[in-house]
mmCIF file of C-alpha atoms in Angstrom:
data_model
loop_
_atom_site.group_PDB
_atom_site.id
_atom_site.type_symbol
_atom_site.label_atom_id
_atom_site.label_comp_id
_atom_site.label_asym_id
_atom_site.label_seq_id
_atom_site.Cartn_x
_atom_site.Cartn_y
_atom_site.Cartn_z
ATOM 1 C CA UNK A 172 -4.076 0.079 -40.861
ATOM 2 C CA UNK A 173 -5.489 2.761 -38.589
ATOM 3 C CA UNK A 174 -2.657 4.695 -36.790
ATOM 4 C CA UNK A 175 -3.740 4.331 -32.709
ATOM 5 C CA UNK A 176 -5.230 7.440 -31.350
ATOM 6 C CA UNK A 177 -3.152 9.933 -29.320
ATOM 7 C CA UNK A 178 -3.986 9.970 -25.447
ATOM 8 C CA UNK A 179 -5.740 13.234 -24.770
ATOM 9 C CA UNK A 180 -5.359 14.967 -21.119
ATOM 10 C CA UNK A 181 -8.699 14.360 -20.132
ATOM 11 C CA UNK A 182 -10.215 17.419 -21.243
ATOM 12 C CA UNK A 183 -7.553 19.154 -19.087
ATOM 13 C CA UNK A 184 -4.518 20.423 -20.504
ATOM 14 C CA UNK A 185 -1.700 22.735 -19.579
ATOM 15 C CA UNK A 186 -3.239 25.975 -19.931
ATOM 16 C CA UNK A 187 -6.651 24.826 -18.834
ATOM 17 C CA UNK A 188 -5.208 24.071 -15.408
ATOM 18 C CA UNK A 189 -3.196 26.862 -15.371
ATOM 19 C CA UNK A 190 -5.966 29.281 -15.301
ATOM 20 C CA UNK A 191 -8.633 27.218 -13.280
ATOM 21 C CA UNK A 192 -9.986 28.673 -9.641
ATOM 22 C CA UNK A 193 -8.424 26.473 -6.825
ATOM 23 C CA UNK A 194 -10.734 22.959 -6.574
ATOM 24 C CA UNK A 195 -9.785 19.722 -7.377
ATOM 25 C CA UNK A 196 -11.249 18.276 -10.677
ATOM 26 C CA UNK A 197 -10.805 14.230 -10.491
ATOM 27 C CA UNK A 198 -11.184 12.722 -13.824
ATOM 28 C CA UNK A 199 -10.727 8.916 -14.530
ATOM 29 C CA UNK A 200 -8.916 8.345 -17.948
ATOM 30 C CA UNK A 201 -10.254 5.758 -20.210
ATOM 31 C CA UNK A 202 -6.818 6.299 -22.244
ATOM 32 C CA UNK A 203 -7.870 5.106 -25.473
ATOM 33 C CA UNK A 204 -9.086 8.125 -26.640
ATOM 34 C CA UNK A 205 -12.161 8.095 -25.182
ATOM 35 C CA UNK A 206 -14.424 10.294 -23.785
ATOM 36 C CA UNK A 207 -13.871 10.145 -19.919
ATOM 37 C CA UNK A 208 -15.826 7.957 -18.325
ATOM 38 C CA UNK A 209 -18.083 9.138 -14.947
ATOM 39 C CA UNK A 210 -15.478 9.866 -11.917
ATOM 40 C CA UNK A 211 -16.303 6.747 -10.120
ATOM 41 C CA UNK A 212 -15.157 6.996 -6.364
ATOM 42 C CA UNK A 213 -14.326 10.501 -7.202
ATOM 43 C CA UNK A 214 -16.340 11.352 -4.113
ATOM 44 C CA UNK A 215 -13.605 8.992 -1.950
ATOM 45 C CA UNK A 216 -10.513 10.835 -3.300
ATOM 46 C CA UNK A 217 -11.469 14.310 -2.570
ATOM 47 C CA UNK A 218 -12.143 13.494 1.016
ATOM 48 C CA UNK A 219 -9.280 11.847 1.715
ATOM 49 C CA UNK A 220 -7.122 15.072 0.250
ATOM 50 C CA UNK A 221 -9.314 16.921 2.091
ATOM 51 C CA UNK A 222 -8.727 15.236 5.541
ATOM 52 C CA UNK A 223 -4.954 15.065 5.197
ATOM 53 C CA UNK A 224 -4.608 18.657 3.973
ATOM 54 C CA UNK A 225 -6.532 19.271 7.527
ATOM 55 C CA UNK A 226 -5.056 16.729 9.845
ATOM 56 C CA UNK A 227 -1.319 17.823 8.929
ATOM 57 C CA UNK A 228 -1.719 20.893 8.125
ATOM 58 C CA UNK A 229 -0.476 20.686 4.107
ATOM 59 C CA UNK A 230 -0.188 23.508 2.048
ATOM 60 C CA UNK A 231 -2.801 21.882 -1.260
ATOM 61 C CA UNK A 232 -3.388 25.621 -3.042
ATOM 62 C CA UNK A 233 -1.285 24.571 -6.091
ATOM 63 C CA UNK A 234 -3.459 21.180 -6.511
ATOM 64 C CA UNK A 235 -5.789 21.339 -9.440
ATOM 65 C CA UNK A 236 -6.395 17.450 -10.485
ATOM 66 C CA UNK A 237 -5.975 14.035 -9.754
ATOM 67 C CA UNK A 238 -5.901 12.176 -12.765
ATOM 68 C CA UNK A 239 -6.883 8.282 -12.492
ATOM 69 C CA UNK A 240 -5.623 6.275 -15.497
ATOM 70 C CA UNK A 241 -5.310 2.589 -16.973
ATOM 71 C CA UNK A 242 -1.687 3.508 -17.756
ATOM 72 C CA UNK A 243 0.542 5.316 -15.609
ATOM 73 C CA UNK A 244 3.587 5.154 -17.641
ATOM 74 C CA UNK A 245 1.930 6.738 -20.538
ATOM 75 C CA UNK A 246 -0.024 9.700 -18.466
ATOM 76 C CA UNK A 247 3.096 10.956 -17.210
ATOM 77 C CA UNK A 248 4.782 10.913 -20.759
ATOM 78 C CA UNK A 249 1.681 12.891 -22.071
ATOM 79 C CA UNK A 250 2.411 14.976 -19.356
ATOM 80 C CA UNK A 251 6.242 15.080 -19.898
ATOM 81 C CA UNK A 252 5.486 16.253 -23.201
ATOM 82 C CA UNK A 253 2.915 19.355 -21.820
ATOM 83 C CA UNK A 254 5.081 20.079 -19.668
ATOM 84 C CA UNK A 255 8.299 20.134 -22.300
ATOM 85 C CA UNK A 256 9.849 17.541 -20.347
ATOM 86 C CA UNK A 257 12.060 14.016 -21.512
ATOM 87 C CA UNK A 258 9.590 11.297 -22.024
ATOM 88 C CA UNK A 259 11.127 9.314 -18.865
ATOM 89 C CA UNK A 260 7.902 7.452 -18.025
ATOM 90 C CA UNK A 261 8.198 5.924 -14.569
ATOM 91 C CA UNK A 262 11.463 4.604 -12.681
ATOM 92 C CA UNK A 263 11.564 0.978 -12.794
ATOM 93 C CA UNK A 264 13.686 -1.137 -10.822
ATOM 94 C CA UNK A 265 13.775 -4.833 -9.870
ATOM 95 C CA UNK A 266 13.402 -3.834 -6.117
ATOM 96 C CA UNK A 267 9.949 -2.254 -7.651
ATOM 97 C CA UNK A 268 8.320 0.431 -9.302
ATOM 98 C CA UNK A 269 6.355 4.285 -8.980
ATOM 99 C CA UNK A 270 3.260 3.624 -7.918
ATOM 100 C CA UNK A 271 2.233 6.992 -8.669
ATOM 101 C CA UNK A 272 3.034 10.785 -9.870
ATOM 102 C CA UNK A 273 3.438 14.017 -8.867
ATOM 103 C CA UNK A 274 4.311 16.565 -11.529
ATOM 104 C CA UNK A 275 4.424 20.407 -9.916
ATOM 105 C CA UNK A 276 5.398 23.700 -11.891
ATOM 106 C CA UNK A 277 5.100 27.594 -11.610
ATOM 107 C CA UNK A 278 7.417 30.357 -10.832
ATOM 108 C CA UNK A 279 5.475 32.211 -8.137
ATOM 109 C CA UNK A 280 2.660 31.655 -5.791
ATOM 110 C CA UNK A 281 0.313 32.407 -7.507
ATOM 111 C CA UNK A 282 1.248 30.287 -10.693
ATOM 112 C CA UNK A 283 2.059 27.072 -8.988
ATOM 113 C CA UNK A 284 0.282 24.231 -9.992
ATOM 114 C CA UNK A 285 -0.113 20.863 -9.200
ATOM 115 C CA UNK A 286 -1.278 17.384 -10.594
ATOM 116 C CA UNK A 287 -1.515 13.968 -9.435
ATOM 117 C CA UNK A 288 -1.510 10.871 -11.836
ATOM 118 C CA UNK A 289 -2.998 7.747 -10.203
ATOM 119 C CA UNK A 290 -3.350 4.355 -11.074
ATOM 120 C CA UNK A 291 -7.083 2.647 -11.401
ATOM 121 C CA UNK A 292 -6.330 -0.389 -9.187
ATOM 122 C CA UNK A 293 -5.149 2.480 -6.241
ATOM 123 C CA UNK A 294 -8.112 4.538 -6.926
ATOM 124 C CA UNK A 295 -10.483 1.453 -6.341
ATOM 125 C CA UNK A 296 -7.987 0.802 -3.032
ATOM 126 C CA UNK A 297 -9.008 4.169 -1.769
ATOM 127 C CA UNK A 298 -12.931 3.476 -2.125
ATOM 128 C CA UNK A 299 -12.245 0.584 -0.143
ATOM 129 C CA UNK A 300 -10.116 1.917 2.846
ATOM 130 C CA UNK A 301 -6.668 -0.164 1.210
ATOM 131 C CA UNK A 302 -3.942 1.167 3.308
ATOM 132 C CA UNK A 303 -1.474 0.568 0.715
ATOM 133 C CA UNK A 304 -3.890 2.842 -1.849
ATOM 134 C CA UNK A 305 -4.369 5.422 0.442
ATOM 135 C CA UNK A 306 -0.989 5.857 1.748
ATOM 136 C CA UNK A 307 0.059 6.136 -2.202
ATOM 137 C CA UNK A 308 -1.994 9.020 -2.293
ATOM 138 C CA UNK A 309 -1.126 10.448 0.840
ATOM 139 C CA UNK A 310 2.798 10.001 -0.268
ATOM 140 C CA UNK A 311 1.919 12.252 -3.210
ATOM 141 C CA UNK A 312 -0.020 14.599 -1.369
ATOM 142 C CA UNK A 313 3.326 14.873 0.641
ATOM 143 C CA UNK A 314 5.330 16.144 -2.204
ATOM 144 C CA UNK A 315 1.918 18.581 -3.240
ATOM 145 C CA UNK A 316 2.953 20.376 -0.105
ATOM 146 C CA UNK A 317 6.730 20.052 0.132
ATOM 147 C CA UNK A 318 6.768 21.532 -3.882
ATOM 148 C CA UNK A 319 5.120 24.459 -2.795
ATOM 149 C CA UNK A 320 6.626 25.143 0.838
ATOM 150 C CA UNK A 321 10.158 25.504 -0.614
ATOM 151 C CA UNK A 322 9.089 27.227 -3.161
ATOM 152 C CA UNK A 323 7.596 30.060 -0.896
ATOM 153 C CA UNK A 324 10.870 29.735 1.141
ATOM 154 C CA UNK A 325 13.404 29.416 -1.177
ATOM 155 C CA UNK A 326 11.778 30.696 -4.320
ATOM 156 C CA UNK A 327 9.930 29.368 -7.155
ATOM 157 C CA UNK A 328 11.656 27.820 -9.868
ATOM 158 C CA UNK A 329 11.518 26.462 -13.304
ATOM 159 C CA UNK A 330 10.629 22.313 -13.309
ATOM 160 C CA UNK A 331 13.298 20.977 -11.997
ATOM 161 C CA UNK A 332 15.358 18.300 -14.229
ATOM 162 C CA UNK A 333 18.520 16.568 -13.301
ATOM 163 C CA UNK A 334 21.560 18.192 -14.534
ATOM 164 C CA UNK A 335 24.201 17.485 -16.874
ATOM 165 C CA UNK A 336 25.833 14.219 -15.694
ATOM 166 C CA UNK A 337 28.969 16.160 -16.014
ATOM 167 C CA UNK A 338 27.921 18.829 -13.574
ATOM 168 C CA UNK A 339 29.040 17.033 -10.357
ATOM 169 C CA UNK A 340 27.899 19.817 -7.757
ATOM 170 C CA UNK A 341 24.579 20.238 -9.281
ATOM 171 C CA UNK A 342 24.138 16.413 -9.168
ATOM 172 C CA UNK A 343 24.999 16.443 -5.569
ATOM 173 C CA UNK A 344 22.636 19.348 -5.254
ATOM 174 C CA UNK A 345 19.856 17.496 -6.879
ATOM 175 C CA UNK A 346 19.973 14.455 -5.796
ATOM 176 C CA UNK A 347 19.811 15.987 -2.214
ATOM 177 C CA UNK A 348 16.729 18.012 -2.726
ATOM 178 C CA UNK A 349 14.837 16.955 -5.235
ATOM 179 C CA UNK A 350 15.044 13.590 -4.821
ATOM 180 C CA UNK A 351 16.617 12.324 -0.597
ATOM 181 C CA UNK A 352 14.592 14.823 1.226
ATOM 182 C CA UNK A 353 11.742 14.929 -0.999
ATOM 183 C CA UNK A 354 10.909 11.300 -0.766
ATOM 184 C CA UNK A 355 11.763 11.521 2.762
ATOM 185 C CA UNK A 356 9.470 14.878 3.164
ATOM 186 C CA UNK A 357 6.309 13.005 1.288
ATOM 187 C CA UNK A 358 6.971 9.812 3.044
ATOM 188 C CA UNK A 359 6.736 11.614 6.719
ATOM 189 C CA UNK A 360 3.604 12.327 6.056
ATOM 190 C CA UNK A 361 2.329 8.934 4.499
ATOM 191 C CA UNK A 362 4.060 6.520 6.796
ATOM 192 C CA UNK A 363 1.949 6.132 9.657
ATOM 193 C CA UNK A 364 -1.126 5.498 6.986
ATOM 194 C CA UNK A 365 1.147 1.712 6.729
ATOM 195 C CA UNK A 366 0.210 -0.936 8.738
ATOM 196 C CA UNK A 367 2.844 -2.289 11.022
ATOM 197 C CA UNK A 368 2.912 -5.180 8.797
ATOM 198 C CA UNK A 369 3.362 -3.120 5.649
ATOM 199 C CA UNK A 370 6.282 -0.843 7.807
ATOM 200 C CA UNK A 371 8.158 -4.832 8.678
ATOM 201 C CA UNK A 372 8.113 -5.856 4.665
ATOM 202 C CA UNK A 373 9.175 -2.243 4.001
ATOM 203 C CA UNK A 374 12.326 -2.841 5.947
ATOM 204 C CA UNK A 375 13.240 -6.200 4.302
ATOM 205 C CA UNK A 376 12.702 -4.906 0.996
ATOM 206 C CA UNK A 377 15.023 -1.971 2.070
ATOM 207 C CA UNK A 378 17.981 -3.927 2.678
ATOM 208 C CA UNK A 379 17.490 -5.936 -0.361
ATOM 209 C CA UNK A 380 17.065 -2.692 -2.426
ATOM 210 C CA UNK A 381 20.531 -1.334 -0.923
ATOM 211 C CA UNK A 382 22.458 -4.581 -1.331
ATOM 212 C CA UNK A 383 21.029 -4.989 -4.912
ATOM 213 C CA UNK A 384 21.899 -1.483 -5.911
ATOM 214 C CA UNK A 385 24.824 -2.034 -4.503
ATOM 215 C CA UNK A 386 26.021 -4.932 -6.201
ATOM 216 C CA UNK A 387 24.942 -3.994 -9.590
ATOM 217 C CA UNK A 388 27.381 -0.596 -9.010
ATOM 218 C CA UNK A 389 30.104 -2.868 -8.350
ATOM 219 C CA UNK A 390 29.537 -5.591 -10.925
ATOM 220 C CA UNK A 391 29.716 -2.202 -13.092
ATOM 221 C CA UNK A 392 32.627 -1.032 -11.920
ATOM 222 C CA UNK A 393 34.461 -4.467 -12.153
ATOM 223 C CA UNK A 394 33.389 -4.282 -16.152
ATOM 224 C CA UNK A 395 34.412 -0.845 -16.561
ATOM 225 C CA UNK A 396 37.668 -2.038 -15.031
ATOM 226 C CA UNK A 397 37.845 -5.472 -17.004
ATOM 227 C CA UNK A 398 37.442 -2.871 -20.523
ATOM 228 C CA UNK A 399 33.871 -4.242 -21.178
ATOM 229 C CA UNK A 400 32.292 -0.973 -20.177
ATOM 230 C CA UNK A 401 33.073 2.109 -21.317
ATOM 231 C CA UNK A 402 32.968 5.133 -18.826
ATOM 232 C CA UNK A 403 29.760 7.109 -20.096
ATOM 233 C CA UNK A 404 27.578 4.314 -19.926
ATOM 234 C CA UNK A 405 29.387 3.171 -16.459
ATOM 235 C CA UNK A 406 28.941 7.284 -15.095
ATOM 236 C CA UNK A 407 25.105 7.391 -16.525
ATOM 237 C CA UNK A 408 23.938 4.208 -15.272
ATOM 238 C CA UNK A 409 25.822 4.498 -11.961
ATOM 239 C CA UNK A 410 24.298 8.095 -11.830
ATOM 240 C CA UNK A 411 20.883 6.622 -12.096
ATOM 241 C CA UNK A 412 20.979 3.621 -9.575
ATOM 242 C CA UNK A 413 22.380 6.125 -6.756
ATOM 243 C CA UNK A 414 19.410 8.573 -7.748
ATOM 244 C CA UNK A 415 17.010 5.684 -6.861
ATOM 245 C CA UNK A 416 18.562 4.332 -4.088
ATOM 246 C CA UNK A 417 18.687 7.765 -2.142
ATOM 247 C CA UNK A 418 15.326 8.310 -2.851
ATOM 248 C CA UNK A 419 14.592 4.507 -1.276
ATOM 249 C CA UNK A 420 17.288 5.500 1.448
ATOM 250 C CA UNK A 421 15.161 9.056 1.966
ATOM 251 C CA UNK A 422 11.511 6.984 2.448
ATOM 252 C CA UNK A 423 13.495 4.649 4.631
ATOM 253 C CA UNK A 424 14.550 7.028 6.869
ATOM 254 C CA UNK A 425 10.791 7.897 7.238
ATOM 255 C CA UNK A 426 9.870 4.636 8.691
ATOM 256 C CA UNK A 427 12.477 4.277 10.903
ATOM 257 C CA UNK A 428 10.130 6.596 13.597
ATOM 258 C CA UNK A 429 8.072 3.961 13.593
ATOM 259 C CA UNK A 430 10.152 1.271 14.224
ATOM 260 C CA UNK A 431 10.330 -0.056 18.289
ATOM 261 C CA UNK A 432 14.271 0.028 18.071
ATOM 262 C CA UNK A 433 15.842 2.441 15.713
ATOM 263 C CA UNK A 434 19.140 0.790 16.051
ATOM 264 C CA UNK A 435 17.837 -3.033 15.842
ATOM 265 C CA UNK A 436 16.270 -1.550 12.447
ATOM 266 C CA UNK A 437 19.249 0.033 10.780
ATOM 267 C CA UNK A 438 21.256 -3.025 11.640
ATOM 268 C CA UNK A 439 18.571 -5.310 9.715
ATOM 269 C CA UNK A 440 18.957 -2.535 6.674
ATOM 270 C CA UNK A 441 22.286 -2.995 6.546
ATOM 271 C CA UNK A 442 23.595 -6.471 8.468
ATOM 272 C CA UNK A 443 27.041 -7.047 9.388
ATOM 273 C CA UNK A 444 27.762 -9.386 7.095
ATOM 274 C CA UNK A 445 26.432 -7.456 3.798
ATOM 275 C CA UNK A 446 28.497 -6.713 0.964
ATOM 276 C CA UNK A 447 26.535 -3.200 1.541
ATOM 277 C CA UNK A 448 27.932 -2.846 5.016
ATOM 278 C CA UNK A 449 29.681 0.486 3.918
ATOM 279 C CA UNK A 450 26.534 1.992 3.714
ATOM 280 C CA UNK A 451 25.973 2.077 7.033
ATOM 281 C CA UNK A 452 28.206 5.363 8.243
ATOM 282 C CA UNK A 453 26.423 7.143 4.863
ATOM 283 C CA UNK A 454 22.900 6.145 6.452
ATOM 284 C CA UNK A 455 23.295 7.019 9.973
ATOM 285 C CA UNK A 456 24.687 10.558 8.649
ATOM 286 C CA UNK A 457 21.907 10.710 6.183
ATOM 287 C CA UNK A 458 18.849 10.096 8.822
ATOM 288 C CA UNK A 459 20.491 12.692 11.214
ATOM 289 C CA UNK A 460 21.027 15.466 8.291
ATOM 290 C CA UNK A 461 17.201 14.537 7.498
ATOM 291 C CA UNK A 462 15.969 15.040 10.490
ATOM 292 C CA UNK A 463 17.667 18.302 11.677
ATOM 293 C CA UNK A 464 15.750 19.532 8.525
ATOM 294 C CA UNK A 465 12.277 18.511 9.350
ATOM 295 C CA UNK A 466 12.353 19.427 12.646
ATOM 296 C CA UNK A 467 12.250 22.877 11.520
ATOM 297 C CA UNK A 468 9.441 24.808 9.699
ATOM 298 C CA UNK A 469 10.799 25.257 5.963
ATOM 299 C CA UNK A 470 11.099 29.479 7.317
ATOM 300 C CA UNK A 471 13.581 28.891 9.979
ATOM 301 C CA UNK A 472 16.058 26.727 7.728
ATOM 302 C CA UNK A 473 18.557 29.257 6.369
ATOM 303 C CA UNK A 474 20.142 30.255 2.854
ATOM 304 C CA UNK A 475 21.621 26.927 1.738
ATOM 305 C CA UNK A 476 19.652 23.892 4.146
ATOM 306 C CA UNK A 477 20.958 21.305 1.573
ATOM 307 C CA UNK A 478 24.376 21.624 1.943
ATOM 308 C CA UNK A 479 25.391 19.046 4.699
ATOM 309 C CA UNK A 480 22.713 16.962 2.693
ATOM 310 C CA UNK A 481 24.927 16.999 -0.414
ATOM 311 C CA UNK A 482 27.827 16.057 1.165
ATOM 312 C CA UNK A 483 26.072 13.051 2.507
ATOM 313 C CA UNK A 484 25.482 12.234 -1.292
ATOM 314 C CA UNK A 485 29.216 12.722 -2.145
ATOM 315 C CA UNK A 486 29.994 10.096 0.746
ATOM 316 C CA UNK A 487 27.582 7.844 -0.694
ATOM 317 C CA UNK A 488 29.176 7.927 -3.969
ATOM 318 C CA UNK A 489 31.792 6.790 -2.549
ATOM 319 C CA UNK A 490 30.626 3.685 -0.569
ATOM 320 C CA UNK A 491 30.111 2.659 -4.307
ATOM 321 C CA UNK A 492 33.419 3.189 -5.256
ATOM 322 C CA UNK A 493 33.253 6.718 -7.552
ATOM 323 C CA UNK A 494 35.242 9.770 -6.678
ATOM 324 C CA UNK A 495 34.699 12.065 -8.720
ATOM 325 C CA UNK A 496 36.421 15.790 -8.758
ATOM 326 C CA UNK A 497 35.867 19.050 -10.933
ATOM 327 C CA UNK A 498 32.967 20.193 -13.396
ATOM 328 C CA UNK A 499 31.987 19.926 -16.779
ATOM 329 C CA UNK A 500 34.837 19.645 -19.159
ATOM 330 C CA UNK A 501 37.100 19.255 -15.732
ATOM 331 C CA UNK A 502 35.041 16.405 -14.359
ATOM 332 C CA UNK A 503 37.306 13.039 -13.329
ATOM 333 C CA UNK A 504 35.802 10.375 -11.835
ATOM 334 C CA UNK A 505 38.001 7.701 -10.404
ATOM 335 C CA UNK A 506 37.075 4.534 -9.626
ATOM 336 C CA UNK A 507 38.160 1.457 -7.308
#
């Protein structure tokens, strides 16, 4: 039997981009090893990055190509793989998935590149004036320009992975950055391409996604507890549902400028009655720490602007019920 063919890049690979002229190249991906097919609506994608890149003002020089593809999952893995990363694919939750991809890399300004993977269906969305397609792209466009601002602030850097899950600061640290106050940075720019009615289901699905998180940690906890859990599986798992619901938390926080009464909306994210309810001191903190960021150009925020950030995470941890303490070898997490 005939071994399926490997998905190519399009033409495009690593190196390729690496040394192409600023332009964006949009290439729709057959991905069956294929040639690829004519960039249908092409024409629609390019305007729309250039009319955001002028209307806010977004730093685009490291963009080099939107790639459109059948299979989302297995685009980013190709690129994973280019880009020597862990074949992660796409977070999937059952509050919902990544509608899209941003991968961005370089060590200077001059060497930073970036690439956006989009789905067909959000492509077509875009042709047609979709909201929901073009805020998608807009979102990613976001983190385009957010990638590349704190890198000319704070200094280019290697492509950022998570750390070791025993490396509790650097968790902290990362989760902060790379994944709160970038969602919340890209999602600034994108939410007011939502319709109001897109911004109310938004908000429901917000609350469910924090109460849902939230009782899966403690249902984890309780089996950790019970002895039907061991404690790497309970510290990696936990790990990951906190990572995805600050970056839910961080795009949450973007909406809530568009809500009529900020307070009226936090109290339907997190009700009174919840089993979440907790959450609600680590939220208000969170919004406020986000938005003494963004209401600064990237220049004017100091040698460590993710500190108070961090800490927010740490408090978070432990509305779930995990305290950790110490490093590496050293690291003890206590739970109750």
């Amino acid at each position: 039997m005939e071994q399926p063919q490997e998905p190519t890049l399009c033409g495009m690979d690593k190196a390729q981009i690496d040394l192409s002229p600023q332009g964006i190249d949009v290439i729709i991906q057959s991905w069956l090893g294929a040639a690829p097919e004519p960039a249908v609506g092409a024409e629609s994608l390019v305007e729309l990055v250039r009319c955001v890149e002028s209307e806010h003002a977004l730093l685009l020089m490291p963009l080099r190509l939107i790639l459109v593809t059948a299979n989302l999952a297995a685009a980013v893995n190709c690129w994973n793989r280019a880009l020597g990363l862990p074949e992660t694919g796409v977070s999937q939750q059952p509050e919902g998935v990544v509608a899209a991809k941003n991968m961005s890399w370089g060590t200077s300004k001059e060497s930073a590149r970036s690439i956006i993977i989009l789905p067909d269906y959000m492509a077509a969305g875009i042709a047609l004036d979709a909201p929901a397609a073009t805020a998608t792209l807009v979102h990613e466009l976001g983190h385009v320009h957010d990638d590349f601002a704190r890198g000319l602030t704070k200094g280019f850097r290697p492509y950022q992975t998570p750390p070791q899950l025993n490396d509790w600061p650097g968790l902290c640290a990362y989760v902060a950055e790379e994944i709160t106050w970038s969602e919340y940075a890209a999602e600034s720019i994108a939410a007011g391409y939502w319709t109001s009615e897109q911004l109310a289901c938004f908000e429901r699905n917000d609350g469910a996604h924090l109460a849902g998180v939230h009782t899966r940690l403690r249902q984890s906890i309780c089996s950790f507890l019970q002895r039907q859990l061991d404690f790497p599986s309970l510290w990696s798992g936990s790990v990951t549902n906190l990572s995805d619901l600050f970056a839910n938390l961080g795009r949450a926080a973007a909406h809530l400028r568009f809500a009529e009464d900020e307070g009226e909306a936090l109290g339907r994210l997190v009700p009174p009655d919840s089993e979440a309810v907790c959450w609600r001191p680590v939220i208000e903190r969170l919004v406020s720490e986000l938005r003494t960021l963004r209401e600064k150009d990237y220049s004017e925020w100091g040698p460590a602007p993710f500190n108070k950030l961090a800490e927010v995470v740490v408090i978070g941890f432990e509305a779930a019920g995990f305290f950790p303490t110490g490093t590496g070898n050293n690291l003890r997490v206590r739970v109750r």
